[in-house]
Coordinates of C-alpha atoms and ligand atoms in Angstrom, one line a residue:
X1085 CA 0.0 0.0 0.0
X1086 CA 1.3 3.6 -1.0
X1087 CA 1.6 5.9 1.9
X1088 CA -0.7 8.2 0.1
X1089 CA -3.0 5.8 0.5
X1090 CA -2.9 4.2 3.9
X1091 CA -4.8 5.7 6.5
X1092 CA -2.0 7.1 9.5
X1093 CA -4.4 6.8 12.8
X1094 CA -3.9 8.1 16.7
X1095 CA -4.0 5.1 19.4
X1096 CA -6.4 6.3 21.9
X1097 CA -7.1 3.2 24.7
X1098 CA -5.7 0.5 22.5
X1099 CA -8.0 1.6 19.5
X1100 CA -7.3 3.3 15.9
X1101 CA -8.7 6.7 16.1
X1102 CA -9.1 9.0 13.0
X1103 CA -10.4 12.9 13.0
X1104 CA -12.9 14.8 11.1
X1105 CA -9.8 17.5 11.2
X1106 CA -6.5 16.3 9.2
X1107 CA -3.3 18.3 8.4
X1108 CA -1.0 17.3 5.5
X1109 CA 2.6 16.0 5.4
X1110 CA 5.6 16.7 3.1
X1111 CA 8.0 14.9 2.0
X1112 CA 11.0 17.2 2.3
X1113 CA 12.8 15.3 -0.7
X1114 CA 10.3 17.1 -2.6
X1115 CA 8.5 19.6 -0.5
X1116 CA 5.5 18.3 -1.6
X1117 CA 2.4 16.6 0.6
X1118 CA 2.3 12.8 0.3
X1119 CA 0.0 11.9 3.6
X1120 CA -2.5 13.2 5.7
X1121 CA -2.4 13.0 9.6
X1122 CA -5.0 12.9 11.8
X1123 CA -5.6 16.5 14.4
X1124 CA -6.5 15.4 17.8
X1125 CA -9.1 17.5 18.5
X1126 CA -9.7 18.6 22.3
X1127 CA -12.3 16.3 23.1
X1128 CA -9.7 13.2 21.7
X1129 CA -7.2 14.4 23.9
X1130 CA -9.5 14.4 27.0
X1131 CA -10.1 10.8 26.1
X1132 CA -6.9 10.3 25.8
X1133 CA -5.7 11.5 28.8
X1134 CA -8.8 9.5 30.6
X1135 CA -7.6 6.4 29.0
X1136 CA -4.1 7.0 30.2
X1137 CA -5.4 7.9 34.0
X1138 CA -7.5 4.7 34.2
X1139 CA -4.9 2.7 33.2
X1140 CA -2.5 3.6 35.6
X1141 CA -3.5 2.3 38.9
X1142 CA -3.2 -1.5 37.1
X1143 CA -0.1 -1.0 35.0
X1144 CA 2.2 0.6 38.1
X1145 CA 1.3 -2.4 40.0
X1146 CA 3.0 -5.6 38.4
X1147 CA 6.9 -4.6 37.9
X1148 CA 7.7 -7.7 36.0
X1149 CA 4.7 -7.8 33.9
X1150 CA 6.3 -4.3 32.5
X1151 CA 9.4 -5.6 32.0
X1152 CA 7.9 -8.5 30.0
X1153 CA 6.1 -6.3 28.1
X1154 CA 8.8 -3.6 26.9
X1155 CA 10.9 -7.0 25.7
X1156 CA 7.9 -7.6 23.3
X1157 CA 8.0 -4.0 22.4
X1158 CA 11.3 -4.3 20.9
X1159 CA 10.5 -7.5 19.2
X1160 CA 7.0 -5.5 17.8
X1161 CA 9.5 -2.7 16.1
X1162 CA 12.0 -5.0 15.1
X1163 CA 9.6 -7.2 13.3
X1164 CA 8.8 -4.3 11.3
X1165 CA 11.6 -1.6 11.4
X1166 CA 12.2 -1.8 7.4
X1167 CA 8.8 -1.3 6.9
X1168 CA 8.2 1.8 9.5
X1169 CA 11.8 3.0 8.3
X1170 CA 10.4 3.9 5.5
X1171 CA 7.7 5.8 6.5
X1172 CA 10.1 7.8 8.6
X1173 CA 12.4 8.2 5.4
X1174 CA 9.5 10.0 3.4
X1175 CA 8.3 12.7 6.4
X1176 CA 12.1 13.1 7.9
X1177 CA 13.9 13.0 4.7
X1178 CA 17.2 11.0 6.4
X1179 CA 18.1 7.7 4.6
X1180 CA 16.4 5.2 4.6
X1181 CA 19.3 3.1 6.2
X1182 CA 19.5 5.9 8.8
X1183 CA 15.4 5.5 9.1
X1184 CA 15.5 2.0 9.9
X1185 CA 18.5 2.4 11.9
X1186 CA 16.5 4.3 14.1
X1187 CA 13.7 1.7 14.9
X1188 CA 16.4 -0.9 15.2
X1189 CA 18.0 1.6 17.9
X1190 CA 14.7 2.0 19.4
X1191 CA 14.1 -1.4 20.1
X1192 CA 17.4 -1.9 21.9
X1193 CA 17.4 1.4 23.7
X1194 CA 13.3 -0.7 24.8
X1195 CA 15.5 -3.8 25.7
X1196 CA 17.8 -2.4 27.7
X1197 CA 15.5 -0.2 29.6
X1198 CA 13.5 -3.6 30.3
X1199 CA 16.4 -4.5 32.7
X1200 CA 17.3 -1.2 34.3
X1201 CA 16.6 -1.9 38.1
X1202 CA 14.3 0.6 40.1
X1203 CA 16.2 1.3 42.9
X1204 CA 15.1 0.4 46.8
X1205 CA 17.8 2.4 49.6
X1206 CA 17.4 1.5 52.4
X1207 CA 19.1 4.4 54.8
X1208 CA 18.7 3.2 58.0
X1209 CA 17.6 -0.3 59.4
X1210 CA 18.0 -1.0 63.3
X1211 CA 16.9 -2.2 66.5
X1212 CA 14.8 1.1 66.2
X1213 CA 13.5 1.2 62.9
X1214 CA 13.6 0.9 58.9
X1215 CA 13.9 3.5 56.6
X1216 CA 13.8 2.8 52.9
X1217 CA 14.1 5.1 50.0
X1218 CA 11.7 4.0 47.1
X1219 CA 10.7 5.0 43.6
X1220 CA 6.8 5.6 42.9
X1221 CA 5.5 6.9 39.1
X1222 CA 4.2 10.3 38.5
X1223 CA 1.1 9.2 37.1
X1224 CA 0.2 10.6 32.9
X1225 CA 3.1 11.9 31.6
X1226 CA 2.8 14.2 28.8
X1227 CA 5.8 13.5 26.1
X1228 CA 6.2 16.1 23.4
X1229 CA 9.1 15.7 20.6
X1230 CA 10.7 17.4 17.8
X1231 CA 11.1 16.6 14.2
X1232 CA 14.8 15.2 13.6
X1233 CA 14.9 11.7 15.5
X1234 CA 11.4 11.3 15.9
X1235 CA 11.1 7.8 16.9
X1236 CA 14.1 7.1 18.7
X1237 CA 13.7 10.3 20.4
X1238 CA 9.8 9.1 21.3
X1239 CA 11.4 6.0 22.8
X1240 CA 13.9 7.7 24.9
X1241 CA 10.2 8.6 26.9
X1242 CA 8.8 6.1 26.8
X1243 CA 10.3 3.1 27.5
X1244 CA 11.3 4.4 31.4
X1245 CA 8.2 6.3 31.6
X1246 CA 6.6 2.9 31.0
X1247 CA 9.1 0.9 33.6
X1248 CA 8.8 3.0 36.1
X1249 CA 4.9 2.6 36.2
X1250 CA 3.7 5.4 34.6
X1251 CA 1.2 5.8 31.5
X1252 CA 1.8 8.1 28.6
X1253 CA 0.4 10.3 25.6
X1254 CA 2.6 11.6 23.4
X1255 CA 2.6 13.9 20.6
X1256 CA 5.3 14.2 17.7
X1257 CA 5.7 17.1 15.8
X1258 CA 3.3 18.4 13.0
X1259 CA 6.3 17.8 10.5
X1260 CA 6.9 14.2 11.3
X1261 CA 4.0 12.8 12.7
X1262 CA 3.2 9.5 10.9
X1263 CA 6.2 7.5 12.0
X1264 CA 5.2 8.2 15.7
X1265 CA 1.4 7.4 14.6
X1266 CA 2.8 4.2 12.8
X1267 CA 4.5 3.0 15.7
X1268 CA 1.6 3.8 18.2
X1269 CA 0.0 1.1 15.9
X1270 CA 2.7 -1.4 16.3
X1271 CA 2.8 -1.2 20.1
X1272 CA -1.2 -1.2 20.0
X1273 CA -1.7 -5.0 20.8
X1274 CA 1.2 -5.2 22.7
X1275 CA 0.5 -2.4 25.6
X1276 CA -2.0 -2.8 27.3
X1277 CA -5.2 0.1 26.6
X1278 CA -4.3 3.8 27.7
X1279 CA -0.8 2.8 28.5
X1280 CA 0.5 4.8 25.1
X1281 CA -2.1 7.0 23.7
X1282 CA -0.1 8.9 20.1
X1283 CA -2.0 11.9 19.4
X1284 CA -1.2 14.2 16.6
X1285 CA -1.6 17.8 15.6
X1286 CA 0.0 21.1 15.3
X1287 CA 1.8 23.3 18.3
X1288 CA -1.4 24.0 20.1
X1289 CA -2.1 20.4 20.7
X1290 CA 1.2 20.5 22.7
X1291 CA 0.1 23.4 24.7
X1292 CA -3.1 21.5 25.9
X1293 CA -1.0 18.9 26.8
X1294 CA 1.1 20.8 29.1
X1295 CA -1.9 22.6 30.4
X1296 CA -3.9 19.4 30.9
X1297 CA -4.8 18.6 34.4
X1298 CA -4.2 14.7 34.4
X1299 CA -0.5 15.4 33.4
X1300 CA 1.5 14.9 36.3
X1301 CA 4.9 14.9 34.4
X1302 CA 6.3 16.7 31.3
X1303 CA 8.9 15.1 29.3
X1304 CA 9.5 17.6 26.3
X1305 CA 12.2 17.4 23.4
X1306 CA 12.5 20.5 21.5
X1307 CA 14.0 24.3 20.9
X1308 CA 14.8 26.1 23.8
X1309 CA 12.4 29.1 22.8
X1310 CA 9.2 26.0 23.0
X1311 CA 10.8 24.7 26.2
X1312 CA 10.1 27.7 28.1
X1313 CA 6.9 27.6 27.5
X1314 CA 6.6 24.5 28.4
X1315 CA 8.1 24.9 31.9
X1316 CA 6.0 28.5 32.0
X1317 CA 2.7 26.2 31.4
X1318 CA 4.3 23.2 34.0
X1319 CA 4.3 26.4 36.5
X1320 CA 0.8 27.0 37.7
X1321 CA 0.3 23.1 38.2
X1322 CA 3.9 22.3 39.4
X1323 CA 3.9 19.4 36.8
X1324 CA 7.4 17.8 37.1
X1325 CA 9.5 18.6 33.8
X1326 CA 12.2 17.2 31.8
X1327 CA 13.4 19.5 29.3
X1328 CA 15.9 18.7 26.2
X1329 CA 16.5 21.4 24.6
X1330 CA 18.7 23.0 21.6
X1331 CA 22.5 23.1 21.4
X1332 CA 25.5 24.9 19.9
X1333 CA 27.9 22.6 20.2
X1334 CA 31.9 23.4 20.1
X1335 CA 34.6 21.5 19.3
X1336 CA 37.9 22.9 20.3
X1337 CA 40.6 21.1 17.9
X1338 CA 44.1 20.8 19.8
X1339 CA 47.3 22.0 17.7
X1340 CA 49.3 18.1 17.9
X1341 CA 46.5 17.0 16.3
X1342 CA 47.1 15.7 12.5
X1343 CA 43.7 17.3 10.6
X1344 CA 43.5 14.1 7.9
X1345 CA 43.6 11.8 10.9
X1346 CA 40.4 13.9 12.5
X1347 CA 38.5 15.4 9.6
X1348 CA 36.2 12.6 9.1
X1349 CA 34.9 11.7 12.5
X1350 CA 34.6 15.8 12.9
X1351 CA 32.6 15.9 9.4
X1352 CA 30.2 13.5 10.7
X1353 CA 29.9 14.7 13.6
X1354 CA 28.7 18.0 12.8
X1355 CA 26.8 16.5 9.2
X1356 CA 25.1 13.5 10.9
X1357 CA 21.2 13.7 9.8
X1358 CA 21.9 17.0 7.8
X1359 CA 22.8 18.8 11.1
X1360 CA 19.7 18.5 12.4
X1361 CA 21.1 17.0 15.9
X1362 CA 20.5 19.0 19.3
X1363 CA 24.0 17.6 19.9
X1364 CA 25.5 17.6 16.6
X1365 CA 28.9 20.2 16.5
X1366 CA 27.6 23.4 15.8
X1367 CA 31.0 25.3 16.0
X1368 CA 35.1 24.5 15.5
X1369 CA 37.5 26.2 16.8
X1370 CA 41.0 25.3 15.2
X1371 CA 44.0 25.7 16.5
X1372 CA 46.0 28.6 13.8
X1373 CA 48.5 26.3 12.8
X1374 CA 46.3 23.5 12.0
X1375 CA 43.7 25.8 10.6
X1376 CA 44.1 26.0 6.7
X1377 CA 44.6 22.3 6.6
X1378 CA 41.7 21.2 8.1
X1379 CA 38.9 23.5 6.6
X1380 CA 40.3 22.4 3.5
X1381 CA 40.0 18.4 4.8
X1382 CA 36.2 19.5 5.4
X1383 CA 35.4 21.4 2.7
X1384 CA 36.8 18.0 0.5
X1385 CA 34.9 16.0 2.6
X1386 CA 31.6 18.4 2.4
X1387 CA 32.5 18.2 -1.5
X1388 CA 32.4 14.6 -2.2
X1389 CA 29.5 13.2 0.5
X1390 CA 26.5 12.1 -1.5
X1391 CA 23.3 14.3 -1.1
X1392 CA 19.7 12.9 -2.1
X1393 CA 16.4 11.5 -1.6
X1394 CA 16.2 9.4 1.5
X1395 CA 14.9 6.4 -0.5
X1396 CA 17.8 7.1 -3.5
X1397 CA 20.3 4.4 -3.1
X1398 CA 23.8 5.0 -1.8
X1399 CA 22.6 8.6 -0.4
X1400 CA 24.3 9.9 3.0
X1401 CA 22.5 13.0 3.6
X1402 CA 19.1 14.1 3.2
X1403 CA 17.4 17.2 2.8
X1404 CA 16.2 20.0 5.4
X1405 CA 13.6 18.5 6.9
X1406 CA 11.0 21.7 6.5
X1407 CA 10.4 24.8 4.7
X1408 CA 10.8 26.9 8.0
X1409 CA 14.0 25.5 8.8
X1410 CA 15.5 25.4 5.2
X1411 CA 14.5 29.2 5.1
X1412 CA 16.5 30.1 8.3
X1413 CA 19.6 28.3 7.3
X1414 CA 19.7 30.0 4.2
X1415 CA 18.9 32.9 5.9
X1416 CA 22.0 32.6 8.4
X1417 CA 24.7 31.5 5.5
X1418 CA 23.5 34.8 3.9
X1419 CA 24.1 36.5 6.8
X1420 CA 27.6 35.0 7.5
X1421 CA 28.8 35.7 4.1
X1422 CA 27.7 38.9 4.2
X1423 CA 29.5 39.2 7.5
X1424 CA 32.5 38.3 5.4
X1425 CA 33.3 34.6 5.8
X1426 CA 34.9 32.4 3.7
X1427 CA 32.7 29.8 2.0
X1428 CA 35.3 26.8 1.9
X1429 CA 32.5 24.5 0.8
X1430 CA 28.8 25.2 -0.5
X1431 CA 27.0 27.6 0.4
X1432 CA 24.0 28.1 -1.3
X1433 CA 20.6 25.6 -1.9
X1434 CA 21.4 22.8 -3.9
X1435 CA 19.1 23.9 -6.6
X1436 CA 16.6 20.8 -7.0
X1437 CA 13.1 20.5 -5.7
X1438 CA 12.7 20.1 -2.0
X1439 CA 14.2 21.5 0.7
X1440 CA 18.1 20.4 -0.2
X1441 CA 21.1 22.5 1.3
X1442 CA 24.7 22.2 -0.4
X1443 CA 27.2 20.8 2.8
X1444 CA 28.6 24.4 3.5
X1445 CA 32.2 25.1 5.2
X1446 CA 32.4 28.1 6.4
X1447 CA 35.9 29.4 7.4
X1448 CA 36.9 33.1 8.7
X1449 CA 34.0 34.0 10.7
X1450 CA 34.0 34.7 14.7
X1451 CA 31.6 35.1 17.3
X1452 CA 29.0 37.8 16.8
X1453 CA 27.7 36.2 13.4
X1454 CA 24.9 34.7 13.6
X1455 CA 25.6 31.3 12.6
X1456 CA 28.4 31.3 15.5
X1457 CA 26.0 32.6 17.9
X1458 CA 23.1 30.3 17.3
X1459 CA 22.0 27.3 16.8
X1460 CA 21.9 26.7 12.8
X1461 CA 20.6 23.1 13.1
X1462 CA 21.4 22.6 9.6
X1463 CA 24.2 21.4 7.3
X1464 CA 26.2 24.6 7.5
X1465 CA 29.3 24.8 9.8
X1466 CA 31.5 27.5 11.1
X1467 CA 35.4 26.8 11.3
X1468 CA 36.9 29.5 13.9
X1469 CA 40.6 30.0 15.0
X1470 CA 42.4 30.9 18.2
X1471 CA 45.9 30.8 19.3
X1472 CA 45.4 30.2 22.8
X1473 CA 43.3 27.2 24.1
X1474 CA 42.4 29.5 27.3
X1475 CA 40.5 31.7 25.0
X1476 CA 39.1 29.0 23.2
X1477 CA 37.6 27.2 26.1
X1478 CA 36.5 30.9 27.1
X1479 CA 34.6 31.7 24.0
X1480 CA 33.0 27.9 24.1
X1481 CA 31.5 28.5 26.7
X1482 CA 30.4 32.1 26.7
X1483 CA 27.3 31.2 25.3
X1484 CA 23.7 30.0 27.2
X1485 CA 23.6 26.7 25.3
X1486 CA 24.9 23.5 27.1
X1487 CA 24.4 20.6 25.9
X1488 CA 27.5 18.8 24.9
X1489 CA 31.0 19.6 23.4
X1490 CA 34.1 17.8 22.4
X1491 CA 38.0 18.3 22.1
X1492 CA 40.2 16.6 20.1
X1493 CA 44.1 16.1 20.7
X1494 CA 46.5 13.2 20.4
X1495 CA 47.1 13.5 24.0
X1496 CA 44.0 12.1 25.3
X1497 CA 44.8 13.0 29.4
X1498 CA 45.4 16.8 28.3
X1499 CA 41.8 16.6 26.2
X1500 CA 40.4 14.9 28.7
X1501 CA 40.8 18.0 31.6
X1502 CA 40.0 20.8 29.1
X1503 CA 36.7 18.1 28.3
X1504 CA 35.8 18.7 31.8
X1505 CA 35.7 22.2 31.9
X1506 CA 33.1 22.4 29.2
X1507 CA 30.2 24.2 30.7
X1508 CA 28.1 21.1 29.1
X1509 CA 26.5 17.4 29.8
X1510 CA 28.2 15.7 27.6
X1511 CA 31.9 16.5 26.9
X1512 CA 33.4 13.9 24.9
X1513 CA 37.3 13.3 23.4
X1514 CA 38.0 12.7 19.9
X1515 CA 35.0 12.0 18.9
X1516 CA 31.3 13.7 18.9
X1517 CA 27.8 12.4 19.1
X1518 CA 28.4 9.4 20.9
X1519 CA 25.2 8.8 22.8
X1520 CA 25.0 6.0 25.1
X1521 CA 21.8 4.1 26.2
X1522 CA 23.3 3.9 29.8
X1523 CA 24.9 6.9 30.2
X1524 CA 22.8 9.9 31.5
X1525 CA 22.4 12.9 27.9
X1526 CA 21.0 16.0 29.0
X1527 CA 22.1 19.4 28.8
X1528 CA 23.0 22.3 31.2
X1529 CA 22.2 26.2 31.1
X1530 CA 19.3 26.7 28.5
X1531 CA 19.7 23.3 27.1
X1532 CA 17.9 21.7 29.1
X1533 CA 16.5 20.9 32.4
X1534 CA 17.0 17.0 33.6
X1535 CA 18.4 13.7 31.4
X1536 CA 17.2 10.9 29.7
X1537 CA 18.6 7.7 29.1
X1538 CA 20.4 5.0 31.7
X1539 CA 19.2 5.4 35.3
X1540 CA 19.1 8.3 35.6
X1541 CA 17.2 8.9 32.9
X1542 CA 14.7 6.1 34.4
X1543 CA 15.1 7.6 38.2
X1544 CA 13.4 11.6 35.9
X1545 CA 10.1 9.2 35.8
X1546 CA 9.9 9.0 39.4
X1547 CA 9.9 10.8 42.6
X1548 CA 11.3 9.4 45.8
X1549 CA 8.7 8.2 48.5
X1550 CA 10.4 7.7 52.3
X1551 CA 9.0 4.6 53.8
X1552 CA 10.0 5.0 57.7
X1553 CA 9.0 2.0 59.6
X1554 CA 8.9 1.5 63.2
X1555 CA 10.0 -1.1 65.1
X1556 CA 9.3 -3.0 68.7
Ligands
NAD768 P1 10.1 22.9 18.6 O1 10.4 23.4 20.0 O2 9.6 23.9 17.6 O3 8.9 21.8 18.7 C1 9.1 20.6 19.4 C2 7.7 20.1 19.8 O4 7.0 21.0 20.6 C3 6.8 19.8 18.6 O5 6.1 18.6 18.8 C4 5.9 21.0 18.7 O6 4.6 20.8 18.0 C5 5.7 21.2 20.1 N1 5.3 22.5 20.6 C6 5.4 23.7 19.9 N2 4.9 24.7 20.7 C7 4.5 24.2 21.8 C8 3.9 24.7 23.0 N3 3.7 26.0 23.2 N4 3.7 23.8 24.1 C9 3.9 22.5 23.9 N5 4.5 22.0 22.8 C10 4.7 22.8 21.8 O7 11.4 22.2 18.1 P2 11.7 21.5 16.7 O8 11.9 22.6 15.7 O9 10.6 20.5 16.4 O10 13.0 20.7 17.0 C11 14.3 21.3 16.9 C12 14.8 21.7 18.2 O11 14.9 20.5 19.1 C13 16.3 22.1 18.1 O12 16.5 23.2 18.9 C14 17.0 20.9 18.7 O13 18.3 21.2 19.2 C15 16.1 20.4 19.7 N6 16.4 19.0 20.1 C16 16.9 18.8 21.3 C17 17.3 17.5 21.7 C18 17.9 17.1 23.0 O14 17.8 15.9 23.4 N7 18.4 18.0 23.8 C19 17.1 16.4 20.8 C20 16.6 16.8 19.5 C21 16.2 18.1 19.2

């Protein structure tokens, strides 16, 4: 069946649920619509949210039954990941190796998470009495995500939501709905009713979800601008939130480092998914010496990767994923060029229909341009020099973003202590991106509020209950 043809339905207690209301979908590749989605309207939402309250007080009590269950989520998406990665290829635009990647990914990140332990403390236990420290669920928890990883970013939620005991609706976004829609209907015989409600619709769906009463926890994925509204709408109701916000990564290249041995893994990290990463590198800053040689290593590499339709075969990077977002990266290469930099690479639209971006290089350009100073989420990258790695970890971190960073020297002990004073969740050496299912990803200052993944991203789905018992 063509997508154009198959029906893309909300899960709303364990049933397929269409709208009177739809909104279309584009396939970036051509910026044309292909598919319709479904707009939850209020009274849907309510339901949802019912169906998601009345399953609760049954699904937080059996711990092993919810272990079970998220194992037979991951075999439900890895049964049909080429199938659903393809869906995701037409709204997203990444390949479709990347596509299926990410359901693969999201069935281990469900595995693993099946066997994360929910922690019992126990802080005192005497002749005089017993004091543990235990995890309870929240309840509902609103989950709200963005466009660029939508179902691996969905499952980050919802897997420990789901562990720890709590129900969920969630809500992808407008642009990339139907993959998050598709895989509310894999999962649909395997939860049980109301324990995942997908709902989809544009912006204002998400602000009914943060201001909806039965909400007890808010675990949001998005632009820093959208996340304070979020925690503004969490206010009035102290909802609990987790916030995962924007980036503007830097990557402070060391001078004994030899830029062919580098270039690559740099490349990638900053080009990975068209740019569109919260945590891809957003900013280099190059050592003088080492500077000429390695824009040049980029802009070769930015030359030569393969740009295309997700579904084309051999293709590395897709297209922009919207109109919006194409617009503004334009709009900040303009701006940087303008400014005076050097365009090493690219630079301009790549001319075909859809929303395609040459892989730009940008070298001579400094903070107070635009594309230094924001987040560009986009295949365009700034190449900055500096003489004194002082001033370089200075003007990383003079910024409000926070979310990761990396440096990159042959002397890994050396990288390792400049790493640590990245004002940043996630500093990583010699390599960028690396996102672990056990490791705790969040980001500090205004990117973000919380983590996700490993415990601690299971332990942001609970809230500690005392349990001081008495004894003789
Ligand atoms: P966005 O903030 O525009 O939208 C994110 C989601 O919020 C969408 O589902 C949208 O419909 C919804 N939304 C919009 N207005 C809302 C409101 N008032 N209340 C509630 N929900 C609302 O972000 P985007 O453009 O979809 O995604 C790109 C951004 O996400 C980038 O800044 C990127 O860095 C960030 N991001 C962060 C992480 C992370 O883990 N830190 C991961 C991926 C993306």
């Amino acid at each position: 069946m063509s997508e154009a043809a198959q029906a893309f339905q909300m899960t709303i207690d364990g049933k397929a649920v269409a709208s009177d209301q739809g909104f279309g979908v584009i396939d970036p590749s051509t910026g044309r619509v292909f598919a319709q989605a479904p707009e939850c309207s209020r009274a849907q939402l309510d339901a949802a949210m019912e169906s998601s309250a009345a399953a609760f007080p049954l699904w937080r009590r059996d711990e092993a039954k919810r272990r079970q269950v998220l194992r037979d989520c991951a075999a439900a998406l890895r049964a049909r990941a080429t199938e659903l990665g393809r869906i995701l290829t037409q709204e997203q635009g990444k390949p479709l190796a990347k596509a299926v990647g990410e359901f693969y990914g999201a069935a281990v990140w469900f595995d693993l998470t099946a066997g994360l332990e929910i922690p019992v403390e126990v802080v005192q236990d005497d002749a005089a009495k017993r004091v543990e420290v235990r995890r309870r669920p929240f309840g509902v928890v609103g989950a709200i995500t963005p466009w660029n990883f939508p179902i691996i970013l969905a499952v980050w939620k919802i897997a420990p939501a789901l562990l720890a005991g709590n129900t969920v609706v969630i809500k992808p976004s407008p642009f990339t709905p139907l993959s998050t829609l598709a895989l509310g209907e894999a999962l649909r015989d395997v939860l049980p009713p109301g324990v995942l409600n997908v709902v989809s619709g544009g912006d204002a769906l998400g602000a009914w979800i943060t201001g909806h009463p039965a909400v007890r926890k808010i675990s949001f994925t998005g632009s820093v601008e959208t996340g304070k509204k979020v925690a503004a709408a969490a206010a009035p109701d102290l909802k609990r939130i987790t916030l995962e916000l924007g980036g503007n990564d830097p990557a402070i290249v060391l001078p004994d480092v030899e830029p062919a041995r580098i270039a690559e893994r740099l490349f990638w990290g900053a080009f990975e998914n068209s740019g569109q990463v919260c945590s891809a590198i957003k900013r280099v800053y190059v050592h003088e010496d080492r500077y000429e040689a390695l824009l040049s290593e980029l802009a070769q590499r930015a030359r030569a990767v393969k740009m295309g339709g997700g579904l084309e075969a051999g293709v590395q990077l897709g297209p922009i994923n919207n109109r919006p977002q194409f617009e503004r990266v334009c709009g900040l290469v303009e701006d940087a060029v303008k400014a005076g930099a050097r365009v090493a690479a690219g630079g301009a639209p790549a001319g075909r229909e859809g929303y395609f971006f040459q892989p730009t290089i940008l070298g001579d350009v400094a903070e107070g341009v635009r594309i230094v100073d924001e987040e560009q989420f986009g295949p365009a990258l700034p190449v900055l020099t500096y003489r004194d790695v002082e001033d370089a970890v200075e003007r990383a971190n003079a910024t409000m973003f926070g979310l990761s960073g990396s440096v990159w020297s042959g002397d890994t002990g050396r990288a390792t202590e400049i790493a640590a004073r990245l004002e940043c969740g996630t500093a990583w050496v010699n390599q960028h991106l690396d996102i672990l299912p056990t490791a705790p990803f969040g980001g500090a200052k205004w990117s973000g509020i919380g983590v996700e993944n490993g415990r601690w991203g299971l332990l942001g789905f609970t809230e500690t209950q005392t349990i001081d018992i008495a004894k003789g």
